[in-house]
């Protein structure tokens, strides 16, 4: 951090005066003291002074700038970005807004958001700054270009775990008796009815990126997930997924083409395998707008081991199309996604009823309450239409409507540790009573 601070020192000394007022009451931010500590190079002390009152003082443009600068200097660049973005966007003082942009560009650079850093430095250059400021900005731009052209590989990993409760771990009906056209009323065994349990869900994600140049790279990802239901082993799930992708594009358009494999075990036994080809596109528009689209072709195959010989009737080939729109405005991030898929049975003789198409719409909104706390809400609706009549429920082609809602919270406890929690409810309505179900679950955990 020191070398980037020294390089920027002439920028910080361009004569911009930060107007801070003495605190009028106990609830006012301590801007005068923050300014004194920062001027004395006591950045940690300034950060420690501002941190406890962050929720109360956020939005004060002078406090946001001073706190963001202190956070940047002690090695908390992500926290600095949040604070400096507010000042750079909303400050009414033109000089303060200009200085906030310079510090924000530096924070973007430290967090390796090179495109945003480059764009913001260029914005300042267009304002015709003094010669020494221009010289140092150009030095930063050279560093950005060098880093963008660097071919350094990167490895990262994420560990997450949560515990919770689920009142329907197998997404099954609550009815114990079902009417069928052929044999009349039948009684479902316990495995076929909704089962409640507490659970632990843990996952490990690893990613390796190898840049070919500033616009192209190879990306490899592996994800391992284990769902352990405490009392019912029958529905424990292990999921292993690997993906290899080629990425290319520029600061506006990004493309990704890849192949993935997926293996699912149920209670320690083979259950399902899938191989997929996928391509996606994302565009970064102006004013916080983002657009995306993707297409994926998957071959989904079910295990035919002991006792599961007829599972091959469930094998399908799937084509999935997705389009998305995201808007970032202030503290809000809103996303809308539309998707449609068709699944053709691999074995149409006897398995035609497993062919289906489904269309869904999903909306989510995140609100950045502070640098640490982000509540969110997700809702979705899906319509599923099967291709042929069900072999047990003759003369009936299955049709389902599914709705779900999730409310959750992200708490960034530290730079690397996030605490998470959510509550979700799902309801599935079908024209075949056997497939009606509702599901309520809640969980809390961490991501590191």
C-alpha positions as a Python dict, from the first residue, in 0.01 Angstrom:
ca = {
    (1, 'X'): (0, 0, 0),
    (2, 'X'): (283, 240, 87),
    (3, 'X'): (425, 261, -264),
    (4, 'X'): (89, 354, -410),
    (5, 'X'): (34, 613, -138),
    (6, 'X'): (374, 772, -203),
    (7, 'X'): (304, 783, -572),
    (8, 'X'): (-20, 965, -507),
    (9, 'X'): (112, 1210, -248),
    (10, 'X'): (137, 1499, -498),
    (11, 'X'): (-226, 1435, -587),
    (12, 'X'): (-323, 1460, -223),
    (13, 'X'): (-136, 1789, -195),
    (14, 'X'): (-295, 1975, -484),
    (15, 'X'): (-440, 2236, -255),
    (16, 'X'): (-793, 2103, -224),
    (17, 'X'): (-918, 2210, 117),
    (18, 'X'): (-1156, 1979, 293),
    (19, 'X'): (-1417, 2181, 476),
    (20, 'X'): (-1507, 2016, 802),
    (21, 'X'): (-1707, 2173, 1079),
    (22, 'X'): (-1675, 2128, 1450),
    (23, 'X'): (-1928, 1890, 1594),
    (24, 'X'): (-2247, 2073, 1689),
    (25, 'X'): (-2371, 1796, 1916),
    (26, 'X'): (-2279, 1454, 2038),
    (27, 'X'): (-2448, 1286, 1741),
    (28, 'X'): (-2247, 1470, 1475),
    (29, 'X'): (-1957, 1287, 1306),
    (30, 'X'): (-1613, 1377, 1448),
    (31, 'X'): (-1488, 1517, 1118),
    (32, 'X'): (-1248, 1768, 1272),
    (33, 'X'): (-1071, 1500, 1474),
    (34, 'X'): (-1071, 1259, 1179),
    (35, 'X'): (-911, 1526, 962),
    (36, 'X'): (-646, 1596, 1228),
    (37, 'X'): (-557, 1228, 1267),
    (38, 'X'): (-533, 1171, 892),
    (39, 'X'): (-320, 1484, 847),
    (40, 'X'): (-87, 1341, 1112),
    (41, 'X'): (-70, 1006, 933),
    (42, 'X'): (-259, 829, 1214),
    (43, 'X'): (-486, 634, 981),
    (44, 'X'): (-557, 342, 1214),
    (45, 'X'): (-663, 580, 1491),
    (46, 'X'): (-890, 764, 1247),
    (47, 'X'): (-1044, 438, 1130),
    (48, 'X'): (-1101, 321, 1489),
    (49, 'X'): (-1268, 653, 1569),
    (50, 'X'): (-1509, 637, 1277),
    (51, 'X'): (-1595, 267, 1281),
    (52, 'X'): (-1828, 253, 1588),
    (53, 'X'): (-2055, 529, 1453),
    (54, 'X'): (-2057, 415, 1093),
    (55, 'X'): (-2428, 332, 1080),
    (56, 'X'): (-2519, 674, 1224),
    (57, 'X'): (-2276, 888, 1022),
    (58, 'X'): (-2291, 728, 678),
    (59, 'X'): (-2423, 979, 427),
    (60, 'X'): (-2231, 1276, 567),
    (61, 'X'): (-2009, 1353, 268),
    (62, 'X'): (-1711, 1475, 473),
    (63, 'X'): (-1727, 1177, 709),
    (64, 'X'): (-1759, 931, 420),
    (65, 'X'): (-1450, 1078, 255),
    (66, 'X'): (-1237, 1083, 570),
    (67, 'X'): (-1345, 738, 683),
    (68, 'X'): (-1293, 596, 333),
    (69, 'X'): (-944, 745, 313),
    (70, 'X'): (-852, 601, 653),
    (71, 'X'): (-985, 259, 555),
    (72, 'X'): (-785, 266, 233),
    (73, 'X'): (-462, 353, 411),
    (74, 'X'): (-487, 73, 671),
    (75, 'X'): (-553, -197, 411),
    (76, 'X'): (-934, -213, 401),
    (77, 'X'): (-986, -112, 35),
    (78, 'X'): (-1325, -279, -8),
    (79, 'X'): (-1466, -81, 283),
    (80, 'X'): (-1301, 231, 142),
    (81, 'X'): (-1474, 180, -192),
    (82, 'X'): (-1821, 186, -36),
    (83, 'X'): (-1755, 510, 154),
    (84, 'X'): (-1571, 691, -126),
    (85, 'X'): (-1835, 595, -384),
    (86, 'X'): (-2093, 783, -179),
    (87, 'X'): (-1883, 1099, -163),
    (88, 'X'): (-1774, 1083, -527),
    (89, 'X'): (-2138, 1050, -634),
    (90, 'X'): (-2326, 1279, -397),
    (91, 'X'): (-2084, 1545, -267),
    (92, 'X'): (-2212, 1897, -337),
    (93, 'X'): (-1866, 2049, -287),
    (94, 'X'): (-1696, 2028, -628),
    (95, 'X'): (-1343, 2013, -484),
    (96, 'X'): (-1437, 1744, -234),
    (97, 'X'): (-1606, 1544, -507),
    (98, 'X'): (-1294, 1570, -724),
    (99, 'X'): (-1062, 1454, -448),
    (100, 'X'): (-1300, 1169, -362),
    (101, 'X'): (-1283, 1054, -724),
    (102, 'X'): (-904, 1040, -709),
    (103, 'X'): (-906, 836, -388),
    (104, 'X'): (-1180, 611, -524),
    (105, 'X'): (-977, 548, -840),
    (106, 'X'): (-686, 448, -618),
    (107, 'X'): (-913, 219, -412),
    (108, 'X'): (-1036, 53, -731),
    (109, 'X'): (-674, -1, -832),
    (110, 'X'): (-587, -164, -499),
    (111, 'X'): (-890, -396, -524),
    (112, 'X'): (-781, -485, -879),
    (113, 'X'): (-1094, -334, -1034),
    (114, 'X'): (-869, -201, -1306),
    (115, 'X'): (-1138, -102, -1555),
    (116, 'X'): (-1321, 114, -1302),
    (117, 'X'): (-992, 266, -1185),
    (118, 'X'): (-884, 347, -1540),
    (119, 'X'): (-1220, 501, -1627),
    (120, 'X'): (-1225, 721, -1318),
    (121, 'X'): (-866, 841, -1362),
    (122, 'X'): (-953, 934, -1722),
    (123, 'X'): (-1258, 1128, -1600),
    (124, 'X'): (-1030, 1335, -1376),
    (125, 'X'): (-784, 1388, -1662),
    (126, 'X'): (-1063, 1538, -1873),
    (127, 'X'): (-1114, 1805, -1606),
    (128, 'X'): (-768, 1946, -1690),
    (129, 'X'): (-600, 1903, -1348),
    (130, 'X'): (-266, 2067, -1255),
    (131, 'X'): (46, 1930, -1422),
    (132, 'X'): (169, 1736, -1116),
    (133, 'X'): (-170, 1570, -1076),
    (134, 'X'): (-178, 1477, -1444),
    (135, 'X'): (172, 1331, -1420),
    (136, 'X'): (82, 1104, -1130),
    (137, 'X'): (-247, 994, -1283),
    (138, 'X'): (-62, 898, -1600),
    (139, 'X'): (182, 697, -1386),
    (140, 'X'): (-114, 510, -1239),
    (141, 'X'): (-256, 449, -1586),
    (142, 'X'): (77, 296, -1689),
    (143, 'X'): (63, 67, -1385),
    (144, 'X'): (-291, -32, -1480),
    (145, 'X'): (-186, -114, -1835),
    (146, 'X'): (107, -320, -1707),
    (147, 'X'): (-116, -513, -1470),
    (148, 'X'): (-382, -568, -1737),
    (149, 'X'): (-123, -713, -1970),
    (150, 'X'): (36, -929, -1701),
    (151, 'X'): (-3, -1304, -1742),
    (152, 'X'): (-7, -1402, -1378),
    (153, 'X'): (-226, -1696, -1286),
    (154, 'X'): (-451, -1673, -981),
    (155, 'X'): (-591, -1937, -747),
    (156, 'X'): (-874, -1878, -500),
    (157, 'X'): (-1097, -2084, -277),
    (158, 'X'): (-1409, -2036, -67),
    (159, 'X'): (-1536, -2247, 222),
    (160, 'X'): (-1895, -2214, 339),
    (161, 'X'): (-2115, -2400, 583),
    (162, 'X'): (-2461, -2357, 730),
    (163, 'X'): (-2701, -2532, 963),
    (164, 'X'): (-3076, -2510, 946),
    (165, 'X'): (-3413, -2678, 946),
    (166, 'X'): (-3626, -2801, 654),
    (167, 'X'): (-3985, -2919, 692),
    (168, 'X'): (-3981, -3112, 362),
    (169, 'X'): (-3633, -3232, 270),
    (170, 'X'): (-3762, -3457, -12),
    (171, 'X'): (-4011, -3209, -166),
    (172, 'X'): (-4291, -3462, -126),
    (173, 'X'): (-4664, -3441, -68),
    (174, 'X'): (-4810, -3424, 280),
    (175, 'X'): (-5094, -3658, 181),
    (176, 'X'): (-5072, -4019, 297),
    (177, 'X'): (-5349, -4142, 61),
    (178, 'X'): (-5350, -4079, -315),
    (179, 'X'): (-5626, -4162, -565),
    (180, 'X'): (-5508, -4333, -885),
    (181, 'X'): (-5719, -4415, -1194),
    (182, 'X'): (-5596, -4776, -1223),
    (183, 'X'): (-5590, -4917, -871),
    (184, 'X'): (-5787, -4664, -672),
    (185, 'X'): (-5660, -4522, -346),
    (186, 'X'): (-5307, -4610, -239),
    (187, 'X'): (-5121, -4538, 81),
    (188, 'X'): (-4778, -4383, 48),
    (189, 'X'): (-4495, -4511, 262),
    (190, 'X'): (-4298, -4263, 470),
    (191, 'X'): (-4028, -4222, 203),
    (192, 'X'): (-4292, -4088, -35),
    (193, 'X'): (-4433, -3832, 207),
    (194, 'X'): (-4286, -3505, 328),
    (195, 'X'): (-4008, -3552, 582),
    (196, 'X'): (-3878, -3281, 811),
    (197, 'X'): (-3524, -3269, 943),
    (198, 'X'): (-3241, -3044, 1054),
    (199, 'X'): (-2937, -3027, 828),
    (200, 'X'): (-2583, -2911, 768),
    (201, 'X'): (-2487, -2789, 422),
    (202, 'X'): (-2114, -2738, 352),
    (203, 'X'): (-1931, -2655, 31),
    (204, 'X'): (-1579, -2595, -96),
    (205, 'X'): (-1526, -2394, -414),
    (206, 'X'): (-1189, -2361, -589),
    (207, 'X'): (-1101, -2152, -894),
    (208, 'X'): (-788, -2119, -1106),
    (209, 'X'): (-751, -1848, -1372),
    (210, 'X'): (-471, -1837, -1629),
    (211, 'X'): (-461, -1512, -1832),
    (212, 'X'): (-355, -1544, -2196),
    (213, 'X'): (-350, -1165, -2238),
    (214, 'X'): (-548, -868, -2106),
    (215, 'X'): (-864, -980, -2288),
    (216, 'X'): (-848, -1361, -2278),
    (217, 'X'): (-806, -1625, -2009),
    (218, 'X'): (-864, -1990, -1919),
    (219, 'X'): (-1072, -2056, -1610),
    (220, 'X'): (-1106, -2382, -1415),
    (221, 'X'): (-1351, -2433, -1128),
    (222, 'X'): (-1431, -2719, -891),
    (223, 'X'): (-1721, -2718, -643),
    (224, 'X'): (-1791, -2984, -382),
    (225, 'X'): (-2110, -2973, -173),
    (226, 'X'): (-2229, -3204, 104),
    (227, 'X'): (-2581, -3191, 247),
    (228, 'X'): (-2617, -3393, 566),
    (229, 'X'): (-2966, -3440, 709),
    (230, 'X'): (-2922, -3520, 1076),
    (231, 'X'): (-3188, -3791, 1111),
    (232, 'X'): (-3262, -3909, 756),
    (233, 'X'): (-2959, -4038, 565),
    (234, 'X'): (-3169, -4144, 267),
    (235, 'X'): (-3178, -3789, 130),
    (236, 'X'): (-2818, -3688, 203),
    (237, 'X'): (-2661, -3538, -109),
    (238, 'X'): (-2302, -3510, -233),
    (239, 'X'): (-2250, -3295, -540),
    (240, 'X'): (-1922, -3262, -733),
    (241, 'X'): (-1904, -3016, -1023),
    (242, 'X'): (-1610, -2922, -1244),
    (243, 'X'): (-1596, -2663, -1521),
    (244, 'X'): (-1333, -2554, -1773),
    (245, 'X'): (-1399, -2228, -1958),
    (246, 'X'): (-1247, -1990, -2210),
    (247, 'X'): (-1312, -1621, -2136),
    (248, 'X'): (-1267, -1329, -2372),
    (249, 'X'): (-1389, -974, -2419),
    (250, 'X'): (-1327, -619, -2308),
    (251, 'X'): (-1448, -380, -2041),
    (252, 'X'): (-1794, -367, -2202),
    (253, 'X'): (-1864, -718, -2333),
    (254, 'X'): (-1750, -1042, -2171),
    (255, 'X'): (-1798, -1389, -2321),
    (256, 'X'): (-1756, -1729, -2158),
    (257, 'X'): (-1758, -2071, -2328),
    (258, 'X'): (-1713, -2387, -2129),
    (259, 'X'): (-1774, -2752, -2060),
    (260, 'X'): (-1883, -2888, -1723),
    (261, 'X'): (-1937, -3222, -1557),
    (262, 'X'): (-2159, -3285, -1257),
    (263, 'X'): (-2201, -3590, -1034),
    (264, 'X'): (-2469, -3631, -767),
    (265, 'X'): (-2468, -3905, -503),
    (266, 'X'): (-2771, -3979, -288),
    (267, 'X'): (-2698, -4137, 51),
    (268, 'X'): (-2348, -4223, -71),
    (269, 'X'): (-2469, -4404, -384),
    (270, 'X'): (-2457, -4291, -746),
    (271, 'X'): (-2772, -4104, -849),
    (272, 'X'): (-2718, -3866, -1140),
    (273, 'X'): (-2444, -3756, -1382),
    (274, 'X'): (-2449, -3466, -1626),
    (275, 'X'): (-2223, -3325, -1897),
    (276, 'X'): (-2290, -2975, -2032),
    (277, 'X'): (-2170, -2729, -2294),
    (278, 'X'): (-2244, -2366, -2214),
    (279, 'X'): (-2189, -2017, -2348),
    (280, 'X'): (-2271, -1685, -2186),
    (281, 'X'): (-2246, -1312, -2258),
    (282, 'X'): (-2250, -1016, -2022),
    (283, 'X'): (-2255, -650, -2113),
    (284, 'X'): (-2165, -367, -1878),
    (285, 'X'): (-2379, -75, -1987),
    (286, 'X'): (-2392, 283, -1870),
    (287, 'X'): (-2559, 417, -1555),
    (288, 'X'): (-2532, 87, -1369),
    (289, 'X'): (-2711, -131, -1625),
    (290, 'X'): (-2593, -485, -1703),
    (291, 'X'): (-2736, -731, -1955),
    (292, 'X'): (-2665, -1103, -1986),
    (293, 'X'): (-2766, -1406, -2189),
    (294, 'X'): (-2664, -1771, -2184),
    (295, 'X'): (-2735, -2104, -2349),
    (296, 'X'): (-2649, -2451, -2218),
    (297, 'X'): (-2689, -2801, -2355),
    (298, 'X'): (-2681, -3084, -2097),
    (299, 'X'): (-2702, -3460, -2107),
    (300, 'X'): (-2853, -3576, -1776),
    (301, 'X'): (-2822, -3944, -1696),
    (302, 'X'): (-2950, -4137, -1392),
    (303, 'X'): (-2773, -4427, -1223),
    (304, 'X'): (-2901, -4775, -1313),
    (305, 'X'): (-2731, -4971, -1036),
    (306, 'X'): (-2885, -5231, -810),
    (307, 'X'): (-3256, -5169, -771),
    (308, 'X'): (-3254, -4878, -1017),
    (309, 'X'): (-3260, -5054, -1354),
    (310, 'X'): (-3557, -4847, -1477),
    (311, 'X'): (-3386, -4517, -1397),
    (312, 'X'): (-3267, -4488, -1758),
    (313, 'X'): (-3625, -4393, -1844),
    (314, 'X'): (-3555, -4065, -1662),
    (315, 'X'): (-3254, -3974, -1882),
    (316, 'X'): (-3302, -3646, -2070),
    (317, 'X'): (-3117, -3403, -2295),
    (318, 'X'): (-3175, -3044, -2185),
    (319, 'X'): (-3142, -2708, -2362),
    (320, 'X'): (-3158, -2407, -2128),
    (321, 'X'): (-3185, -2043, -2239),
    (322, 'X'): (-3147, -1755, -1993),
    (323, 'X'): (-3165, -1375, -2027),
    (324, 'X'): (-3094, -1131, -1746),
    (325, 'X'): (-3107, -761, -1666),
    (326, 'X'): (-2938, -597, -1367),
    (327, 'X'): (-2954, -239, -1242),
    (328, 'X'): (-2724, -95, -976),
    (329, 'X'): (-2856, 233, -838),
    (330, 'X'): (-2712, 368, -517),
    (331, 'X'): (-2752, 110, -242),
    (332, 'X'): (-2989, -105, -448),
    (333, 'X'): (-2898, -388, -686),
    (334, 'X'): (-3195, -534, -873),
    (335, 'X'): (-3190, -831, -1111),
    (336, 'X'): (-3453, -985, -1334),
    (337, 'X'): (-3394, -1319, -1508),
    (338, 'X'): (-3610, -1505, -1758),
    (339, 'X'): (-3536, -1865, -1850),
    (340, 'X'): (-3681, -2141, -2064),
    (341, 'X'): (-3573, -2504, -2098),
    (342, 'X'): (-3676, -2809, -2290),
    (343, 'X'): (-3595, -3166, -2184),
    (344, 'X'): (-3622, -3447, -2439),
    (345, 'X'): (-3625, -3805, -2305),
    (346, 'X'): (-3333, -4022, -2412),
    (347, 'X'): (-3567, -4325, -2408),
    (348, 'X'): (-3903, -4211, -2552),
    (349, 'X'): (-4042, -4565, -2535),
    (350, 'X'): (-4156, -4578, -2175),
    (351, 'X'): (-3997, -4249, -2073),
    (352, 'X'): (-4187, -3997, -2284),
    (353, 'X'): (-4369, -3861, -1977),
    (354, 'X'): (-4031, -3745, -1841),
    (355, 'X'): (-3992, -3506, -2132),
    (356, 'X'): (-4095, -3156, -2032),
    (357, 'X'): (-4050, -2785, -2085),
    (358, 'X'): (-4040, -2518, -1820),
    (359, 'X'): (-4038, -2140, -1819),
    (360, 'X'): (-3953, -1923, -1522),
    (361, 'X'): (-3906, -1568, -1405),
    (362, 'X'): (-3688, -1468, -1109),
    (363, 'X'): (-3643, -1128, -944),
    (364, 'X'): (-3399, -1029, -672),
    (365, 'X'): (-3316, -709, -489),
    (366, 'X'): (-3020, -639, -259),
    (367, 'X'): (-2996, -333, -40),
    (368, 'X'): (-2652, -230, 82),
    (369, 'X'): (-2757, -110, 425),
    (370, 'X'): (-2395, -36, 516),
    (371, 'X'): (-2047, -156, 429),
    (372, 'X'): (-2114, -463, 643),
    (373, 'X'): (-2484, -543, 611),
    (374, 'X'): (-2680, -636, 298),
    (375, 'X'): (-3035, -771, 324),
    (376, 'X'): (-3188, -925, 11),
    (377, 'X'): (-3509, -1072, -128),
    (378, 'X'): (-3560, -1323, -411),
    (379, 'X'): (-3889, -1435, -564),
    (380, 'X'): (-3949, -1669, -856),
    (381, 'X'): (-4229, -1838, -1047),
    (382, 'X'): (-4205, -2136, -1281),
    (383, 'X'): (-4446, -2319, -1509),
    (384, 'X'): (-4372, -2683, -1602),
    (385, 'X'): (-4549, -2877, -1878),
    (386, 'X'): (-4474, -3246, -1939),
    (387, 'X'): (-4485, -3401, -2285),
    (388, 'X'): (-4698, -3710, -2233),
    (389, 'X'): (-4948, -3864, -1994),
    (390, 'X'): (-4823, -4015, -1671),
    (391, 'X'): (-4807, -4399, -1678),
    (392, 'X'): (-4987, -4429, -1343),
    (393, 'X'): (-5224, -4134, -1374),
    (394, 'X'): (-5350, -4225, -1722),
    (395, 'X'): (-5516, -3966, -1943),
    (396, 'X'): (-5339, -3693, -1745),
    (397, 'X'): (-5041, -3495, -1869),
    (398, 'X'): (-4865, -3350, -1568),
    (399, 'X'): (-4858, -2971, -1529),
    (400, 'X'): (-4700, -2786, -1234),
    (401, 'X'): (-4683, -2427, -1111),
    (402, 'X'): (-4404, -2347, -869),
    (403, 'X'): (-4350, -2030, -665),
    (404, 'X'): (-4077, -1954, -416),
    (405, 'X'): (-3953, -1664, -204),
    (406, 'X'): (-3631, -1618, -7),
    (407, 'X'): (-3533, -1342, 233),
    (408, 'X'): (-3179, -1328, 363),
    (409, 'X'): (-2896, -1123, 508),
    (410, 'X'): (-2522, -1091, 439),
    (411, 'X'): (-2302, -963, 720),
    (412, 'X'): (-1943, -888, 619),
    (413, 'X'): (-1791, -954, 962),
    (414, 'X'): (-1436, -903, 834),
    (415, 'X'): (-1257, -873, 503),
    (416, 'X'): (-1259, -1251, 450),
    (417, 'X'): (-1546, -1370, 669),
    (418, 'X'): (-1913, -1332, 581),
    (419, 'X'): (-2201, -1446, 803),
    (420, 'X'): (-2516, -1546, 615),
    (421, 'X'): (-2875, -1633, 696),
    (422, 'X'): (-3194, -1688, 500),
    (423, 'X'): (-3553, -1807, 518),
    (424, 'X'): (-3731, -1958, 216),
    (425, 'X'): (-4074, -2090, 124),
    (426, 'X'): (-4165, -2294, -185),
    (427, 'X'): (-4506, -2409, -303),
    (428, 'X'): (-4568, -2647, -593),
    (429, 'X'): (-4920, -2693, -732),
    (430, 'X'): (-4978, -2982, -973),
    (431, 'X'): (-5275, -3127, -1158),
    (432, 'X'): (-5161, -3462, -1012),
    (433, 'X'): (-5213, -3463, -637),
    (434, 'X'): (-4904, -3674, -573),
    (435, 'X'): (-4678, -3385, -679),
    (436, 'X'): (-4836, -3112, -465),
    (437, 'X'): (-4603, -2992, -193),
    (438, 'X'): (-4490, -2696, 13),
    (439, 'X'): (-4151, -2646, 173),
    (440, 'X'): (-4023, -2409, 442),
    (441, 'X'): (-3660, -2390, 547),
    (442, 'X'): (-3423, -2158, 728),
    (443, 'X'): (-3049, -2163, 778),
    (444, 'X'): (-2756, -1962, 912),
    (445, 'X'): (-2389, -2002, 836),
    (446, 'X'): (-2065, -1847, 717),
    (447, 'X'): (-1857, -1801, 404),
    (448, 'X'): (-1478, -1768, 425),
}
